PDB file of N, CA, C and O in Angstrom:
ATOM      1  N   MET H   1      -4.704   1.857  11.668  1.00 88.00           N
ATOM      2  CA  MET H   1      -4.825   2.335  10.336  1.00 88.00           C
ATOM      3  C   MET H   1      -3.539   1.876   9.631  1.00 88.00           C
ATOM      4  O   MET H   1      -2.415   1.801  10.196  1.00 88.00           O
ATOM      5  N   ILE H   2      -3.697   1.603   8.267  1.00 92.00           N
ATOM      6  CA  ILE H   2      -2.596   1.232   7.501  1.00 92.00           C
ATOM      7  C   ILE H   2      -2.183   2.471   6.632  1.00 92.00           C
ATOM      8  O   ILE H   2      -3.008   3.076   6.049  1.00 92.00           O
ATOM      9  N   SER H   3      -0.912   2.786   6.576  1.00 95.00           N
ATOM     10  CA  SER H   3      -0.360   3.883   5.844  1.00 95.00           C
ATOM     11  C   SER H   3       0.404   3.275   4.626  1.00 95.00           C
ATOM     12  O   SER H   3       1.273   2.369   4.824  1.00 95.00           O
ATOM     13  N   TYR H   4       0.188   3.832   3.471  1.00 97.00           N
ATOM     14  CA  TYR H   4       0.945   3.366   2.309  1.00 97.00           C
ATOM     15  C   TYR H   4       1.886   4.362   1.840  1.00 97.00           C
ATOM     16  O   TYR H   4       2.399   4.377   0.676  1.00 97.00           O
ATOM     17  N   ASN H   5       2.334   5.238   2.722  1.00 97.00           N
ATOM     18  CA  ASN H   5       3.350   6.228   2.340  1.00 97.00           C
ATOM     19  C   ASN H   5       4.660   5.663   1.880  1.00 97.00           C
ATOM     20  O   ASN H   5       5.309   6.275   1.022  1.00 97.00           O
ATOM     21  N   LYS H   6       4.983   4.559   2.367  1.00 97.00           N
ATOM     22  CA  LYS H   6       6.205   3.830   1.924  1.00 97.00           C
ATOM     23  C   LYS H   6       6.040   3.381   0.480  1.00 97.00           C
ATOM     24  O   LYS H   6       6.989   3.435  -0.245  1.00 97.00           O
ATOM     25  N   LEU H   7       4.850   3.043   0.067  1.00 98.00           N
ATOM     26  CA  LEU H   7       4.631   2.666  -1.314  1.00 98.00           C
ATOM     27  C   LEU H   7       4.839   3.873  -2.195  1.00 98.00           C
ATOM     28  O   LEU H   7       5.486   3.731  -3.240  1.00 98.00           O
ATOM     29  N   TRP H   8       4.301   4.995  -1.816  1.00 98.00           N
ATOM     30  CA  TRP H   8       4.449   6.197  -2.641  1.00 98.00           C
ATOM     31  C   TRP H   8       5.903   6.592  -2.798  1.00 98.00           C
ATOM     32  O   TRP H   8       6.335   6.996  -3.892  1.00 98.00           O
ATOM     33  N   LYS H   9       6.680   6.464  -1.778  1.00 98.00           N
ATOM     34  CA  LYS H   9       8.003   6.795  -1.732  1.00 98.00           C
ATOM     35  C   LYS H   9       8.798   5.810  -2.629  1.00 98.00           C
ATOM     36  O   LYS H   9       9.601   6.192  -3.434  1.00 98.00           O
ATOM     37  N   LEU H  10       8.440   4.536  -2.529  1.00 98.00           N
ATOM     38  CA  LEU H  10       9.093   3.486  -3.343  1.00 98.00           C
ATOM     39  C   LEU H  10       8.804   3.807  -4.805  1.00 98.00           C
ATOM     40  O   LEU H  10       9.704   3.573  -5.671  1.00 98.00           O
ATOM     41  N   LEU H  11       7.597   4.127  -5.163  1.00 98.00           N
ATOM     42  CA  LEU H  11       7.291   4.407  -6.524  1.00 98.00           C
ATOM     43  C   LEU H  11       8.078   5.617  -7.098  1.00 98.00           C
ATOM     44  O   LEU H  11       8.591   5.585  -8.176  1.00 98.00           O
ATOM     45  N   ILE H  12       8.297   6.653  -6.290  1.00 97.00           N
ATOM     46  CA  ILE H  12       9.106   7.761  -6.643  1.00 97.00           C
ATOM     47  C   ILE H  12      10.585   7.333  -6.833  1.00 97.00           C
ATOM     48  O   ILE H  12      11.162   7.624  -7.931  1.00 97.00           O
ATOM     49  N   ASP H  13      11.128   6.545  -5.886  1.00 97.00           N
ATOM     50  CA  ASP H  13      12.415   5.963  -5.961  1.00 97.00           C
ATOM     51  C   ASP H  13      12.684   5.144  -7.312  1.00 97.00           C
ATOM     52  O   ASP H  13      13.695   5.126  -7.872  1.00 97.00           O
ATOM     53  N   LYS H  14      11.596   4.506  -7.713  1.00 97.00           N
ATOM     54  CA  LYS H  14      11.667   3.565  -8.904  1.00 97.00           C
ATOM     55  C   LYS H  14      11.226   4.323 -10.139  1.00 97.00           C
ATOM     56  O   LYS H  14      11.138   3.725 -11.187  1.00 97.00           O
ATOM     57  N   ASN H  15      10.910   5.604  -9.979  1.00 98.00           N
ATOM     58  CA  ASN H  15      10.461   6.432 -11.186  1.00 98.00           C
ATOM     59  C   ASN H  15       9.199   5.861 -11.840  1.00 98.00           C
ATOM     60  O   ASN H  15       9.136   5.719 -13.059  1.00 98.00           O
ATOM     61  N   LEU H  16       8.247   5.409 -10.975  1.00 98.00           N
ATOM     62  CA  LEU H  16       7.000   4.777 -11.506  1.00 98.00           C
ATOM     63  C   LEU H  16       5.847   5.620 -11.056  1.00 98.00           C
ATOM     64  O   LEU H  16       5.945   6.298  -9.994  1.00 98.00           O
ATOM     65  N   ASN H  17       4.776   5.609 -11.770  1.00 98.00           N
ATOM     66  CA  ASN H  17       3.513   6.297 -11.287  1.00 98.00           C
ATOM     67  C   ASN H  17       2.434   5.187 -11.014  1.00 98.00           C
ATOM     68  O   ASN H  17       2.668   3.991 -11.198  1.00 98.00           O
ATOM     69  N   LYS H  18       1.347   5.607 -10.465  1.00 97.00           N
ATOM     70  CA  LYS H  18       0.251   4.660 -10.064  1.00 97.00           C
ATOM     71  C   LYS H  18      -0.223   3.819 -11.318  1.00 97.00           C
ATOM     72  O   LYS H  18      -0.476   2.632 -11.207  1.00 97.00           O
ATOM     73  N   LYS H  19      -0.354   4.414 -12.493  1.00 98.00           N
ATOM     74  CA  LYS H  19      -0.847   3.693 -13.678  1.00 98.00           C
ATOM     75  C   LYS H  19       0.184   2.579 -14.051  1.00 98.00           C
ATOM     76  O   LYS H  19      -0.231   1.524 -14.372  1.00 98.00           O
ATOM     77  N   GLU H  20       1.472   3.000 -13.959  1.00 98.00           N
ATOM     78  CA  GLU H  20       2.458   1.932 -14.292  1.00 98.00           C
ATOM     79  C   GLU H  20       2.426   0.813 -13.355  1.00 98.00           C
ATOM     80  O   GLU H  20       2.599  -0.313 -13.702  1.00 98.00           O
ATOM     81  N   LEU H  21       2.253   1.191 -12.015  1.00 98.00           N
ATOM     82  CA  LEU H  21       2.161   0.097 -10.976  1.00 98.00           C
ATOM     83  C   LEU H  21       0.938  -0.807 -11.324  1.00 98.00           C
ATOM     84  O   LEU H  21       1.055  -2.081 -11.185  1.00 98.00           O
ATOM     85  N   ILE H  22      -0.174  -0.296 -11.693  1.00 98.00           N
ATOM     86  CA  ILE H  22      -1.333  -1.085 -12.017  1.00 98.00           C
ATOM     87  C   ILE H  22      -1.029  -2.038 -13.163  1.00 98.00           C
ATOM     88  O   ILE H  22      -1.339  -3.223 -13.127  1.00 98.00           O
ATOM     89  N   ASN H  23      -0.302  -1.528 -14.168  1.00 98.00           N
ATOM     90  CA  ASN H  23       0.019  -2.387 -15.331  1.00 98.00           C
ATOM     91  C   ASN H  23       1.035  -3.401 -14.932  1.00 98.00           C
ATOM     92  O   ASN H  23       0.958  -4.579 -15.432  1.00 98.00           O
ATOM     93  N   LEU H  24       2.026  -3.066 -14.138  1.00 98.00           N
ATOM     94  CA  LEU H  24       3.083  -4.070 -13.737  1.00 98.00           C
ATOM     95  C   LEU H  24       2.592  -5.142 -12.804  1.00 98.00           C
ATOM     96  O   LEU H  24       2.907  -6.315 -12.916  1.00 98.00           O
ATOM     97  N   SER H  25       1.666  -4.749 -11.923  1.00 98.00           N
ATOM     98  CA  SER H  25       1.246  -5.719 -10.934  1.00 98.00           C
ATOM     99  C   SER H  25      -0.046  -6.413 -11.277  1.00 98.00           C
ATOM    100  O   SER H  25      -0.297  -7.550 -10.779  1.00 98.00           O
ATOM    101  N   GLY H  26      -0.896  -5.876 -12.124  1.00 98.00           N
ATOM    102  CA  GLY H  26      -2.169  -6.493 -12.455  1.00 98.00           C
ATOM    103  C   GLY H  26      -3.249  -6.174 -11.508  1.00 98.00           C
ATOM    104  O   GLY H  26      -4.351  -6.847 -11.591  1.00 98.00           O
ATOM    105  N   ILE H  27      -3.054  -5.250 -10.605  1.00 98.00           N
ATOM    106  CA  ILE H  27      -4.086  -4.858  -9.683  1.00 98.00           C
ATOM    107  C   ILE H  27      -5.144  -4.032 -10.441  1.00 98.00           C
ATOM    108  O   ILE H  27      -4.853  -3.379 -11.522  1.00 98.00           O
ATOM    109  N   SER H  28      -6.344  -3.975  -9.927  1.00 98.00           N
ATOM    110  CA  SER H  28      -7.389  -3.128 -10.571  1.00 98.00           C
ATOM    111  C   SER H  28      -7.318  -1.584 -10.225  1.00 98.00           C
ATOM    112  O   SER H  28      -6.579  -1.269  -9.192  1.00 98.00           O
ATOM    113  N   THR H  29      -7.897  -0.812 -10.981  1.00 98.00           N
ATOM    114  CA  THR H  29      -7.953   0.616 -10.706  1.00 98.00           C
ATOM    115  C   THR H  29      -8.729   0.889  -9.403  1.00 98.00           C
ATOM    116  O   THR H  29      -8.335   1.764  -8.670  1.00 98.00           O
ATOM    117  N   SER H  30      -9.679   0.049  -9.106  1.00 98.00           N
ATOM    118  CA  SER H  30     -10.433   0.232  -7.896  1.00 98.00           C
ATOM    119  C   SER H  30      -9.583  -0.173  -6.642  1.00 98.00           C
ATOM    120  O   SER H  30      -9.652   0.515  -5.612  1.00 98.00           O
ATOM    121  N   THR H  31      -8.694  -1.157  -6.816  1.00 98.00           N
ATOM    122  CA  THR H  31      -7.793  -1.509  -5.692  1.00 98.00           C
ATOM    123  C   THR H  31      -6.842  -0.372  -5.535  1.00 98.00           C
ATOM    124  O   THR H  31      -6.527   0.020  -4.323  1.00 98.00           O
ATOM    125  N   MET H  32      -6.340   0.213  -6.468  1.00 98.00           N
ATOM    126  CA  MET H  32      -5.464   1.407  -6.437  1.00 98.00           C
ATOM    127  C   MET H  32      -6.150   2.548  -5.749  1.00 98.00           C
ATOM    128  O   MET H  32      -5.558   3.281  -4.908  1.00 98.00           O
ATOM    129  N   ALA H  33      -7.402   2.706  -6.075  1.00 97.00           N
ATOM    130  CA  ALA H  33      -8.203   3.805  -5.448  1.00 97.00           C
ATOM    131  C   ALA H  33      -8.288   3.538  -3.985  1.00 97.00           C
ATOM    132  O   ALA H  33      -8.217   4.467  -3.110  1.00 97.00           O
ATOM    133  N   LYS H  34      -8.536   2.341  -3.525  1.00 97.00           N
ATOM    134  CA  LYS H  34      -8.645   1.949  -2.131  1.00 97.00           C
ATOM    135  C   LYS H  34      -7.273   2.230  -1.448  1.00 97.00           C
ATOM    136  O   LYS H  34      -7.244   2.736  -0.310  1.00 97.00           O
ATOM    137  N   ILE H  35      -6.187   1.876  -2.047  1.00 97.00           N
ATOM    138  CA  ILE H  35      -4.859   2.138  -1.450  1.00 97.00           C
ATOM    139  C   ILE H  35      -4.695   3.585  -1.230  1.00 97.00           C
ATOM    140  O   ILE H  35      -4.136   4.064  -0.209  1.00 97.00           O
ATOM    141  N   THR H  36      -5.029   4.406  -2.302  1.00 96.00           N
ATOM    142  CA  THR H  36      -4.856   5.868  -2.212  1.00 96.00           C
ATOM    143  C   THR H  36      -5.580   6.426  -1.033  1.00 96.00           C
ATOM    144  O   THR H  36      -5.176   7.398  -0.420  1.00 96.00           O
ATOM    145  N   LYS H  37      -6.719   5.794  -0.748  1.00 95.00           N
ATOM    146  CA  LYS H  37      -7.557   6.315   0.441  1.00 95.00           C
ATOM    147  C   LYS H  37      -7.295   5.558   1.727  1.00 95.00           C
ATOM    148  O   LYS H  37      -7.968   5.769   2.682  1.00 95.00           O
ATOM    149  N   CYS H  38      -6.239   4.762   1.681  1.00 92.00           N
ATOM    150  CA  CYS H  38      -5.874   4.003   2.907  1.00 92.00           C
ATOM    151  C   CYS H  38      -7.021   3.067   3.437  1.00 92.00           C
ATOM    152  O   CYS H  38      -7.212   2.845   4.632  1.00 92.00           O
ATOM    153  N   GLU H  39      -7.678   2.523   2.414  1.00 93.00           N
ATOM    154  CA  GLU H  39      -8.714   1.587   2.797  1.00 93.00           C
ATOM    155  C   GLU H  39      -8.211   0.207   2.712  1.00 93.00           C
ATOM    156  O   GLU H  39      -7.140  -0.172   2.269  1.00 93.00           O
ATOM    157  N   ASN H  40      -9.022  -0.756   3.162  1.00 92.00           N
ATOM    158  CA  ASN H  40      -8.610  -2.238   3.215  1.00 92.00           C
ATOM    159  C   ASN H  40      -8.580  -2.749   1.762  1.00 92.00           C
ATOM    160  O   ASN H  40      -9.410  -2.494   0.932  1.00 92.00           O
ATOM    161  N   VAL H  41      -7.464  -3.488   1.512  1.00 96.00           N
ATOM    162  CA  VAL H  41      -7.343  -4.219   0.230  1.00 96.00           C
ATOM    163  C   VAL H  41      -6.939  -5.666   0.608  1.00 96.00           C
ATOM    164  O   VAL H  41      -6.484  -5.976   1.709  1.00 96.00           O
ATOM    165  N   THR H  42      -7.039  -6.593  -0.364  1.00 97.00           N
ATOM    166  CA  THR H  42      -6.750  -8.010  -0.105  1.00 97.00           C
ATOM    167  C   THR H  42      -5.217  -8.306   0.003  1.00 97.00           C
ATOM    168  O   THR H  42      -4.479  -7.448  -0.578  1.00 97.00           O
ATOM    169  N   THR H  43      -4.877  -9.217   0.713  1.00 97.00           N
ATOM    170  CA  THR H  43      -3.472  -9.600   0.711  1.00 97.00           C
ATOM    171  C   THR H  43      -3.009 -10.068  -0.662  1.00 97.00           C
ATOM    172  O   THR H  43      -1.803  -9.922  -1.014  1.00 97.00           O
ATOM    173  N   ASP H  44      -3.926 -10.576  -1.482  1.00 98.00           N
ATOM    174  CA  ASP H  44      -3.569 -11.023  -2.878  1.00 98.00           C
ATOM    175  C   ASP H  44      -3.060  -9.745  -3.603  1.00 98.00           C
ATOM    176  O   ASP H  44      -2.069  -9.827  -4.328  1.00 98.00           O
ATOM    177  N   ALA H  45      -3.778  -8.675  -3.486  1.00 98.00           N
ATOM    178  CA  ALA H  45      -3.381  -7.395  -4.157  1.00 98.00           C
ATOM    179  C   ALA H  45      -2.052  -6.897  -3.669  1.00 98.00           C
ATOM    180  O   ALA H  45      -1.171  -6.487  -4.445  1.00 98.00           O
ATOM    181  N   LEU H  46      -1.803  -6.938  -2.373  1.00 98.00           N
ATOM    182  CA  LEU H  46      -0.592  -6.612  -1.801  1.00 98.00           C
ATOM    183  C   LEU H  46       0.605  -7.470  -2.278  1.00 98.00           C
ATOM    184  O   LEU H  46       1.696  -6.988  -2.615  1.00 98.00           O
ATOM    185  N   CYS H  47       0.337  -8.709  -2.402  1.00 98.00           N
ATOM    186  CA  CYS H  47       1.255  -9.679  -2.973  1.00 98.00           C
ATOM    187  C   CYS H  47       1.665  -9.385  -4.374  1.00 98.00           C
ATOM    188  O   CYS H  47       2.848  -9.427  -4.722  1.00 98.00           O
ATOM    189  N   LYS H  48       0.708  -8.989  -5.195  1.00 98.00           N
ATOM    190  CA  LYS H  48       0.984  -8.656  -6.606  1.00 98.00           C
ATOM    191  C   LYS H  48       1.847  -7.432  -6.621  1.00 98.00           C
ATOM    192  O   LYS H  48       2.783  -7.320  -7.549  1.00 98.00           O
ATOM    193  N   ILE H  49       1.545  -6.416  -5.798  1.00 98.00           N
ATOM    194  CA  ILE H  49       2.426  -5.249  -5.784  1.00 98.00           C
ATOM    195  C   ILE H  49       3.794  -5.543  -5.391  1.00 98.00           C
ATOM    196  O   ILE H  49       4.802  -5.114  -5.945  1.00 98.00           O
ATOM    197  N   CYS H  50       4.007  -6.387  -4.356  1.00 98.00           N
ATOM    198  CA  CYS H  50       5.352  -6.727  -3.830  1.00 98.00           C
ATOM    199  C   CYS H  50       6.071  -7.543  -5.003  1.00 98.00           C
ATOM    200  O   CYS H  50       7.269  -7.328  -5.020  1.00 98.00           O
ATOM    201  N   LYS H  51       5.350  -8.431  -5.572  1.00 98.00           N
ATOM    202  CA  LYS H  51       6.061  -9.167  -6.619  1.00 98.00           C
ATOM    203  C   LYS H  51       6.514  -8.249  -7.766  1.00 98.00           C
ATOM    204  O   LYS H  51       7.635  -8.361  -8.294  1.00 98.00           O
ATOM    205  N   ALA H  52       5.678  -7.303  -8.141  1.00 98.00           N
ATOM    206  CA  ALA H  52       6.034  -6.347  -9.265  1.00 98.00           C
ATOM    207  C   ALA H  52       7.160  -5.464  -8.850  1.00 98.00           C
ATOM    208  O   ALA H  52       8.029  -5.169  -9.689  1.00 98.00           O
ATOM    209  N   LEU H  53       7.205  -5.059  -7.618  1.00 98.00           N
ATOM    210  CA  LEU H  53       8.245  -4.119  -7.145  1.00 98.00           C
ATOM    211  C   LEU H  53       9.445  -4.843  -6.485  1.00 98.00           C
ATOM    212  O   LEU H  53      10.359  -4.193  -6.050  1.00 98.00           O
ATOM    213  N   LYS H  54       9.358  -6.114  -6.489  1.00 97.00           N
ATOM    214  CA  LYS H  54      10.409  -6.997  -5.805  1.00 97.00           C
ATOM    215  C   LYS H  54      10.741  -6.510  -4.443  1.00 97.00           C
ATOM    216  O   LYS H  54      11.911  -6.107  -4.182  1.00 97.00           O
ATOM    217  N   CYS H  55       9.654  -6.494  -3.624  1.00 97.00           N
ATOM    218  CA  CYS H  55       9.837  -5.980  -2.234  1.00 97.00           C
ATOM    219  C   CYS H  55       8.968  -6.798  -1.293  1.00 97.00           C
ATOM    220  O   CYS H  55       8.344  -7.748  -1.683  1.00 97.00           O
ATOM    221  N   ASP H  56       8.919  -6.420  -0.014  1.00 97.00           N
ATOM    222  CA  ASP H  56       8.183  -7.078   0.978  1.00 97.00           C
ATOM    223  C   ASP H  56       7.028  -6.090   1.453  1.00 97.00           C
ATOM    224  O   ASP H  56       7.106  -4.883   1.214  1.00 97.00           O
ATOM    225  N   PHE H  57       6.071  -6.632   2.235  1.00 97.00           N
ATOM    226  CA  PHE H  57       5.030  -5.815   2.783  1.00 97.00           C
ATOM    227  C   PHE H  57       5.561  -4.592   3.583  1.00 97.00           C
ATOM    228  O   PHE H  57       5.058  -3.527   3.438  1.00 97.00           O
ATOM    229  N   LYS H  58       6.524  -4.833   4.349  1.00 97.00           N
ATOM    230  CA  LYS H  58       7.166  -3.735   5.210  1.00 97.00           C
ATOM    231  C   LYS H  58       7.729  -2.699   4.366  1.00 97.00           C
ATOM    232  O   LYS H  58       7.888  -1.562   4.821  1.00 97.00           O
ATOM    233  N   ASP H  59       7.940  -2.902   3.013  1.00 98.00           N
ATOM    234  CA  ASP H  59       8.471  -1.884   2.172  1.00 98.00           C
ATOM    235  C   ASP H  59       7.441  -1.000   1.607  1.00 98.00           C
ATOM    236  O   ASP H  59       7.755   0.131   1.025  1.00 98.00           O
ATOM    237  N   ILE H  60       6.199  -1.408   1.754  1.00 97.00           N
ATOM    238  CA  ILE H  60       5.144  -0.671   0.995  1.00 97.00           C
ATOM    239  C   ILE H  60       4.008  -0.125   1.963  1.00 97.00           C
ATOM    240  O   ILE H  60       3.225   0.689   1.627  1.00 97.00           O
ATOM    241  N   MET H  61       4.058  -0.669   3.260  1.00 96.00           N
ATOM    242  CA  MET H  61       2.992  -0.232   4.143  1.00 96.00           C
ATOM    243  C   MET H  61       3.472  -0.306   5.602  1.00 96.00           C
ATOM    244  O   MET H  61       4.438  -0.943   5.913  1.00 96.00           O
ATOM    245  N   GLU H  62       2.744   0.388   6.518  1.00 95.00           N
ATOM    246  CA  GLU H  62       2.996   0.272   7.861  1.00 95.00           C
ATOM    247  C   GLU H  62       1.749   0.514   8.690  1.00 95.00           C
ATOM    248  O   GLU H  62       0.794   1.145   8.239  1.00 95.00           O
ATOM    249  N   TYR H  63       1.661  -0.188   9.874  1.00 93.00           N
ATOM    250  CA  TYR H  63       0.527  -0.017  10.709  1.00 93.00           C
ATOM    251  C   TYR H  63       0.812   1.173  11.572  1.00 93.00           C
ATOM    252  O   TYR H  63       1.782   1.378  12.187  1.00 93.00           O
ATOM    253  N   ILE H  64      -0.277   2.094  11.685  1.00 91.00           N
ATOM    254  CA  ILE H  64      -0.229   3.267  12.503  1.00 91.00           C
ATOM    255  C   ILE H  64      -1.330   3.129  13.529  1.00 91.00           C
ATOM    256  O   ILE H  64      -2.536   3.086  13.175  1.00 91.00           O
ATOM    257  N   PRO H  65      -0.948   2.922  14.812  1.00 89.00           N
ATOM    258  CA  PRO H  65      -2.011   2.780  15.820  1.00 89.00           C
ATOM    259  C   PRO H  65      -2.989   3.938  15.911  1.00 89.00           C
ATOM    260  O   PRO H  65      -2.499   5.072  15.725  1.00 89.00           O
ATOM    261  N   ASP H  66      -4.198   3.679  16.115  1.00 81.00           N
ATOM    262  CA  ASP H  66      -5.272   4.673  16.339  1.00 81.00           C
ATOM    263  C   ASP H  66      -5.110   5.159  17.785  1.00 81.00           C
ATOM    264  O   ASP H  66      -5.313   4.510  18.668  1.00 81.00           O
ATOM    265  N   LYS H  67      -4.797   6.429  17.893  1.00 75.00           N
ATOM    266  CA  LYS H  67      -4.517   6.969  19.231  1.00 75.00           C
ATOM    267  C   LYS H  67      -5.827   7.098  20.077  1.00 75.00           C
ATOM    268  O   LYS H  67      -5.757   7.182  21.328  1.00 75.00           O
ATOM    269  N   LYS H  68      -6.982   6.984  19.430  1.00 64.00           N
ATOM    270  CA  LYS H  68      -8.218   7.137  20.205  1.00 64.00           C
ATOM    271  C   LYS H  68      -8.639   5.807  20.780  1.00 64.00           C
ATOM    272  O   LYS H  68      -9.410   5.800  21.691  1.00 64.00           O
ATOM    273  N   ARG H  69      -8.178   4.743  20.300  1.00 56.00           N
ATOM    274  CA  ARG H  69      -8.554   3.395  20.819  1.00 56.00           C
ATOM    275  C   ARG H  69      -7.761   2.977  21.941  1.00 56.00           C
ATOM    276  O   ARG H  69      -6.505   3.298  22.123  1.00 56.00           O
ATOM    277  N   ARG H  70      -8.323   2.267  22.863  1.00 56.00           N
ATOM    278  CA  ARG H  70      -7.639   1.678  24.012  1.00 56.00           C
ATOM    279  C   ARG H  70      -7.002   0.336  23.537  1.00 56.00           C
ATOM    280  O   ARG H  70      -7.560  -0.271  22.654  1.00 56.00           O
ATOM    281  N   PRO H  71      -5.990  -0.141  24.214  1.00 58.00           N
ATOM    282  CA  PRO H  71      -5.359  -1.339  23.747  1.00 58.00           C
ATOM    283  C   PRO H  71      -6.268  -2.605  23.596  1.00 58.00           C
ATOM    284  O   PRO H  71      -6.091  -3.410  22.725  1.00 58.00           O
ATOM    285  N   ASN H  72      -7.271  -2.763  24.496  1.00 56.00           N
ATOM    286  CA  ASN H  72      -8.096  -3.906  24.535  1.00 56.00           C
ATOM    287  C   ASN H  72      -9.478  -3.620  23.952  1.00 56.00           C
ATOM    288  O   ASN H  72     -10.403  -4.385  24.159  1.00 56.00           O
ATOM    289  N   SER H  73      -9.665  -2.626  23.174  1.00 48.00           N
ATOM    290  CA  SER H  73     -10.995  -2.302  22.625  1.00 48.00           C
ATOM    291  C   SER H  73     -11.117  -2.733  21.122  1.00 48.00           C
ATOM    292  O   SER H  73     -10.223  -3.138  20.527  1.00 48.00           O
TER     293      SER H  73
END
C-alpha cells in the first residue's frame, strides 16, 4: 500500500491546502480524490506534484508493506 501521509505533512509545512496544490500542480480533482483515498495515481501526476512542491517522490509518499501478504505472493 502507498501512504501519502508525507504529502499531507508537507502541505501543512508549506501552509498549503489540497485545492492550492491542485492549482499549483495542475492535477485534477479526481486525482486528488484518489490520493486522499490512497488509490493508484499515475507517475505523471506524482511528477507534477513534486515539481510544484520542489521535492522528490520520497518526500510525498512511502510504501507500506501489506502484513497479510507473503513475500512471494
